[in-house]
Coordinates of C-alpha atoms in Angstrom, one line a residue:
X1 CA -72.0 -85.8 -27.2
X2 CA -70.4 -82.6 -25.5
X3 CA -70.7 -82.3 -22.1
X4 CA -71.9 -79.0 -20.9
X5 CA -69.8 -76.5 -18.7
X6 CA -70.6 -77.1 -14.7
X7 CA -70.6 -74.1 -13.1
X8 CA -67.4 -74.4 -11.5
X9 CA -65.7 -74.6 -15.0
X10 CA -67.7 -71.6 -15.7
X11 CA -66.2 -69.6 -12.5
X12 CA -62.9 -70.9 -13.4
X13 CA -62.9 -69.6 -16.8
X14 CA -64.2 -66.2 -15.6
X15 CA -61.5 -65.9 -13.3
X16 CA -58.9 -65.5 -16.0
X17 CA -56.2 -62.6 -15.0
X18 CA -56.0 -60.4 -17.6
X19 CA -52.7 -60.4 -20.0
X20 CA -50.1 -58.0 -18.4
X21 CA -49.1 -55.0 -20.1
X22 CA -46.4 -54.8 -22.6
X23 CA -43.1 -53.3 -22.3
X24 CA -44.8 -50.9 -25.4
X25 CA -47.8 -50.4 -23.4
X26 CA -45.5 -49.2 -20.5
X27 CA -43.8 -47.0 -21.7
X28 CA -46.4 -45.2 -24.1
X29 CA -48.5 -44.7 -20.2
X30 CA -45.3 -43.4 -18.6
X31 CA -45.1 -40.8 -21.9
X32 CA -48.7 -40.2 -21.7
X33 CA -48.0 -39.0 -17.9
X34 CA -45.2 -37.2 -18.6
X35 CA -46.5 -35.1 -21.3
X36 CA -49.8 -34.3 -19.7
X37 CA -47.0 -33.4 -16.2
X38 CA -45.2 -30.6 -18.3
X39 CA -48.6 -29.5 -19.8
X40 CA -50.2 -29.1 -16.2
X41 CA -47.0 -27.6 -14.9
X42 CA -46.9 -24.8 -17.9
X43 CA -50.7 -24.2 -17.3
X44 CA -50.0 -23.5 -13.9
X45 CA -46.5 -21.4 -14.4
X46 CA -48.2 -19.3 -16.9
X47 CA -51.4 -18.4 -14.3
X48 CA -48.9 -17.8 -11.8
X49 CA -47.8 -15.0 -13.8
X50 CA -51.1 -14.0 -15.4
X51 CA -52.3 -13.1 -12.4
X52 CA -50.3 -10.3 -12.0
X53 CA -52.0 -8.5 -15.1
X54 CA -55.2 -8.0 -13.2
X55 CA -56.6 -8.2 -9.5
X56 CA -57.5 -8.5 -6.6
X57 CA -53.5 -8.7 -5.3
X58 CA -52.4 -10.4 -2.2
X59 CA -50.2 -8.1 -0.4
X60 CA -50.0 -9.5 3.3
X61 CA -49.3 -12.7 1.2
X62 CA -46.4 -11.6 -0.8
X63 CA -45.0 -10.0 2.2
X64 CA -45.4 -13.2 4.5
X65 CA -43.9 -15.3 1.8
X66 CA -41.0 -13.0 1.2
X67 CA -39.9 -13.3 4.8
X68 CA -40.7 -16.9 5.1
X69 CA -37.8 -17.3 1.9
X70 CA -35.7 -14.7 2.2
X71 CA -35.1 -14.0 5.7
X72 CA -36.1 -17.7 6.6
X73 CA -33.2 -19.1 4.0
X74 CA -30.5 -16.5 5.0
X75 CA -28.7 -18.3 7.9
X76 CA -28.1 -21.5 5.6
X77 CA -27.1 -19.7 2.7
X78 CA -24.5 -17.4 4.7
X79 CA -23.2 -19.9 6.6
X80 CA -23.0 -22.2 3.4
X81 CA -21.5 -19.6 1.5
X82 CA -18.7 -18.6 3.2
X83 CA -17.5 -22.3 3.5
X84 CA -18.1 -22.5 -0.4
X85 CA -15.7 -19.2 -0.4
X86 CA -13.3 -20.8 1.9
X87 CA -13.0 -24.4 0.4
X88 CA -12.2 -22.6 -2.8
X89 CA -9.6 -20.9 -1.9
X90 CA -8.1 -23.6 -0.2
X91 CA -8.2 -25.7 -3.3
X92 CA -7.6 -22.9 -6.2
X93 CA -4.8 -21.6 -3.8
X94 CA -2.9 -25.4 -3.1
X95 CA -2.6 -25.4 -6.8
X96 CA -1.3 -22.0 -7.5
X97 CA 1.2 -22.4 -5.4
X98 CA 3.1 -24.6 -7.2
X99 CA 3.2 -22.2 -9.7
X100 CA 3.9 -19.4 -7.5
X101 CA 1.0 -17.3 -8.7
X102 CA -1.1 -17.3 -5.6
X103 CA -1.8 -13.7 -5.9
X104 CA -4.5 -15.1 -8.5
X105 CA -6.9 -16.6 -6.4
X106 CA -9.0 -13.8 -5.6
X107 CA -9.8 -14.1 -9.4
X108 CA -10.7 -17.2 -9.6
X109 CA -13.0 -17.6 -6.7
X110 CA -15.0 -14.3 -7.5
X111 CA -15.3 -15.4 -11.0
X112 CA -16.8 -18.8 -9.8
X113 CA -18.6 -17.5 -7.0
X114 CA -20.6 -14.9 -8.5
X115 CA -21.2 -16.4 -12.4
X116 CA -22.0 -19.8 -11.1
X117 CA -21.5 -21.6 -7.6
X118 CA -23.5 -18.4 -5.4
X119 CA -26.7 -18.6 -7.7
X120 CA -26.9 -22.5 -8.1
X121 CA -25.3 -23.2 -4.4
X122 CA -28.4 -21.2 -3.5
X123 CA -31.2 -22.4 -6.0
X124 CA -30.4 -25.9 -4.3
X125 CA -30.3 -25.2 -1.0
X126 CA -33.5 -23.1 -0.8
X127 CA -35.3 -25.9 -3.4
X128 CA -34.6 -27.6 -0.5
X129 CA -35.8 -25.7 2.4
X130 CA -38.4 -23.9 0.2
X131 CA -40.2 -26.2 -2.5
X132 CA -40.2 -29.2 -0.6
X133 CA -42.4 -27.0 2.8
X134 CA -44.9 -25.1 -0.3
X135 CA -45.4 -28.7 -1.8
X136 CA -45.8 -30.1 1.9
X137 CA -48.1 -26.8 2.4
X138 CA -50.4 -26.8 -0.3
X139 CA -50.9 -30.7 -0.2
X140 CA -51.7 -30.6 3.3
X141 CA -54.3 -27.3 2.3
X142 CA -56.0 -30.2 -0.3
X143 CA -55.9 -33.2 1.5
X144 CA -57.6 -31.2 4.2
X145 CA -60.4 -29.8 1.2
X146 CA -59.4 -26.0 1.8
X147 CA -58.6 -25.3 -1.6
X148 CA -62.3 -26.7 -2.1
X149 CA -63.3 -24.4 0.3
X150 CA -61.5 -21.6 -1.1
X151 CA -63.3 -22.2 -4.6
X152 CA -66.4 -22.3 -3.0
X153 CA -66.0 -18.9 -1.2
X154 CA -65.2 -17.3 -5.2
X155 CA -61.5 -17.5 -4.2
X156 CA -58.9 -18.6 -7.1
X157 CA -56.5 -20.8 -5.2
X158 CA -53.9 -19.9 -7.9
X159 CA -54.6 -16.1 -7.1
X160 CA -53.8 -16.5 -3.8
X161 CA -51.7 -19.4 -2.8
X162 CA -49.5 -19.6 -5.9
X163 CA -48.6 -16.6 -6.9
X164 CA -47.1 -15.0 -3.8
X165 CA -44.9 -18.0 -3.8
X166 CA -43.6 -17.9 -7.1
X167 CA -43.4 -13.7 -7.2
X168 CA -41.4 -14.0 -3.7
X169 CA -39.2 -16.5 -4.9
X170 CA -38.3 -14.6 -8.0
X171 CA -37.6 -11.7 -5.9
X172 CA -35.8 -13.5 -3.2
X173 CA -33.5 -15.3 -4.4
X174 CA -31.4 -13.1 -6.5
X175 CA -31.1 -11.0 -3.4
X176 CA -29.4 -14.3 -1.1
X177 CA -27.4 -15.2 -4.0
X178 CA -25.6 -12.1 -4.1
X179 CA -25.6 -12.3 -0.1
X180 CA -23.6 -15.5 -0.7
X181 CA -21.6 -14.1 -3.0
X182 CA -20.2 -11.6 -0.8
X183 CA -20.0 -14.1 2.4
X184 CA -18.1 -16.1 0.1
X185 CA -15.9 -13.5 -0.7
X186 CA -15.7 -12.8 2.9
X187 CA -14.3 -16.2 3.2
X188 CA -12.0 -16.7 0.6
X189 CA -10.6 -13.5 2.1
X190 CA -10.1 -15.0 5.1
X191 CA -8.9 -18.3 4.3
X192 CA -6.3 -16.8 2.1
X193 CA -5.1 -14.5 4.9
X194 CA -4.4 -17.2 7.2
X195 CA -3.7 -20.1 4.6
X196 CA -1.8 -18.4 1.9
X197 CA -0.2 -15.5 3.6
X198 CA -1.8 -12.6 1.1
X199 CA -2.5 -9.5 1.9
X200 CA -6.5 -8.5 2.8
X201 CA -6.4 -5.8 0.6
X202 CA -4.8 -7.4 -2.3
X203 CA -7.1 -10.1 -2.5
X204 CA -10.0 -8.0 -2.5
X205 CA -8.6 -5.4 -5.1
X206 CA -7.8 -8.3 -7.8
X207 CA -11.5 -10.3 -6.8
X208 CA -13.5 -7.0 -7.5
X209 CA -11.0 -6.1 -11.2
X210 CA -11.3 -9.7 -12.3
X211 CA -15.3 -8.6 -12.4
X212 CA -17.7 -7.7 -15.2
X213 CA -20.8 -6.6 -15.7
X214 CA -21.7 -9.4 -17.7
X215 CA -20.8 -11.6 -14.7
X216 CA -22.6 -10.0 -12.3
X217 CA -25.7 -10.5 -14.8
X218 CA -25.1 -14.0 -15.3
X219 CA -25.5 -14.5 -11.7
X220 CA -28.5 -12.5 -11.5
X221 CA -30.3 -13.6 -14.1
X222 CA -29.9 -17.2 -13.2
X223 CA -31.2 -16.5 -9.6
X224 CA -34.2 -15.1 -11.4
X225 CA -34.8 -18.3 -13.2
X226 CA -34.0 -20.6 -10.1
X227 CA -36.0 -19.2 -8.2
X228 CA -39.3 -18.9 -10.3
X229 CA -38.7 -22.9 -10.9
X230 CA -38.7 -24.0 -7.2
X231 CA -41.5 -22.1 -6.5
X232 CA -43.8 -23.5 -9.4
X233 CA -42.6 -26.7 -8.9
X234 CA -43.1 -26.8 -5.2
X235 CA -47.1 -25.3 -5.9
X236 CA -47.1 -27.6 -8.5
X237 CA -46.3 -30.7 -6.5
X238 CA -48.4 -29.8 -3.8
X239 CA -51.2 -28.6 -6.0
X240 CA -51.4 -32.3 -7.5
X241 CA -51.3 -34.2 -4.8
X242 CA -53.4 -38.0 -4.2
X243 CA -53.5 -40.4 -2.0
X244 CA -53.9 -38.6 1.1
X245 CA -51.1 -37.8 3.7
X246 CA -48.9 -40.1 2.0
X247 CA -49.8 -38.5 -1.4
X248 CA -48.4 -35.2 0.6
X249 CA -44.8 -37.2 1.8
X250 CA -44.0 -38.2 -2.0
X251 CA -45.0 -34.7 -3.4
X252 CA -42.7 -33.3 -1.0
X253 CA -39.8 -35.6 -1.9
X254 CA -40.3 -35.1 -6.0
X255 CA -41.1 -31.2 -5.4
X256 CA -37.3 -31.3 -4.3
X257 CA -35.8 -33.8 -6.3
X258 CA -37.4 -32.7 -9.7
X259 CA -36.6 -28.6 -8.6
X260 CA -33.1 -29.9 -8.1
X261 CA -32.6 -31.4 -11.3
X262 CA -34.6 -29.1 -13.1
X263 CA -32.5 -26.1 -11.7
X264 CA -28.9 -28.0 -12.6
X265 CA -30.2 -28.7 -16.5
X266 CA -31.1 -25.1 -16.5
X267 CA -27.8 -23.8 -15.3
X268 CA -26.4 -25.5 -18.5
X269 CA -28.3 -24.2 -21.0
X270 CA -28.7 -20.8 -19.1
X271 CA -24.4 -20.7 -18.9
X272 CA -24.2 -21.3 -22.7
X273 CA -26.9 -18.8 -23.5
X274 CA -24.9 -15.9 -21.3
X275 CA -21.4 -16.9 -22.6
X276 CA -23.2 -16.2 -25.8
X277 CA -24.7 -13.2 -25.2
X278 CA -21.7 -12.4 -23.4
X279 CA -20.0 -8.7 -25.1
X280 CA -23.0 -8.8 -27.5
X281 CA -26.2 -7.6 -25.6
X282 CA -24.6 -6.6 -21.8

């Protein structure tokens, strides 16, 4: 005859842990995630600019956003770009040399400068200064339940705290990219004087020749697209935060790290689409 469960078998076959997920099962959640990531992110990119069709617009904002970018970003990006100008022409010149054609390197670096390293040399520094503080910003704003209260007082929080922060950035950055452009120039020019013995005048003359105007567009039309992606990703970041102050450190970090990388895969497929382009449309 059987003998019935005791309560203590009973308990003990309750507290079974459950089977842990599969390898499968892992990696369908982190796809899951990811896709539902890209959706909320183009959701909120599209608003962003949606918002500009009708009002009520947020002047003051815009304004207090462009400073905070632009003339907050400057310093780093001009001293950074003249050093960028500099170490090229120390390296582009050290090899010319050897062939005796030094008088070439004021074609080289303005080439480089302005088509790629001044626009992505200044995407990633001010993803760094910028996305990372309007993730750290707007997380802080929702821990704290102001973007509740902002709802509650009829207020779209995407009205008002995203889009000044993407339209600045859009606007901003093309203007310190060509800022770098021409400290870099600056000290290329400089560097060349002193290190390679050409003449001021010479290296200026053949840097501003060896330019197009389908150079100069590259490098603008990049710094649009750089800059719209830090700032969405930044009020994206922030926007989504969980987990309370510590939900606002980790949105900071992947506001930076995921602009970073989103604006280097971009600068690919943004070079091959101008090189393309290139002759054909400007």
């Amino acid at each position: 005859m059987a003998v019935a469960d005791s309560p203590f078998q009973i308990a003990a076959q309750e507290s079974k842990e459950p089977a842990p997920p599969t390898v499968f099962e892992q990696l369908s959640a982190a796809a899951k995630r990811t896709i539902f990531a890209v959706q909320e992110y183009s959701r909120l990119s599209f608003r962003s600019l949606a918002n500009l069709v009708g009002g009520p617009y947020y002047i003051q904002d815009l304004l207090e956003q462009m400073d905070l970018i632009g003339v907050g970003s400057l310093p780093i990006v001009l001293l950074t770009g003249f050093f960028i100008g500099a170490v090229m022409v120390l390296q582009t010149g050290s090899q010319f040399t050897r062939f005796g054609q030094t008088a070439l390197t004021g074609d080289v670096v303005a080439i480089a400068l302005v088509r790629e390293l001044g626009p992505t040399i200044t995407g990633l520094l001010v993803a760094g200064r910028c996305a990372s503080g309007i993730a750290s910003e707007l997380g802080s704003m929702l821990v704290t339940e102001q973007v509740d209260a902002m709802r509650a007082m009829g207020t779209d929080p995407s009205r008002k705290l995203v889009t000044p922060r993407v339209i600045a950035s859009f606007l901003m950055l093309p203007l310190l990219a060509s800022l770098a452009d021409f400290v870099g120039l600056v000290g290329g020019s400089v560097i060349s004087v002193l290190s390679l013995r050409l003449d001021v005048t010479q290296f200026w003359t053949r840097a501003i020749d060896a330019l197009e105007f389908s150079d100069v567009m590259q490098g603008l039309g990049k710094s649009f697209v750089f800059g719209f992606i830090l700032a969405t990703v930044g009020c994206y970041k922030g926007l989504s935060v969980r987990g309370g102050t510590q939900g606002v450190g980790r949105a900071t970090t992947a506001a930076v790290v995921v602009s970073s990388v989103l604006i280097i895969a971009a600068d690919f497929f943004l070079s091959k689409i101008a090189l393309f382009l290139s002759g054909k449309v400007f």
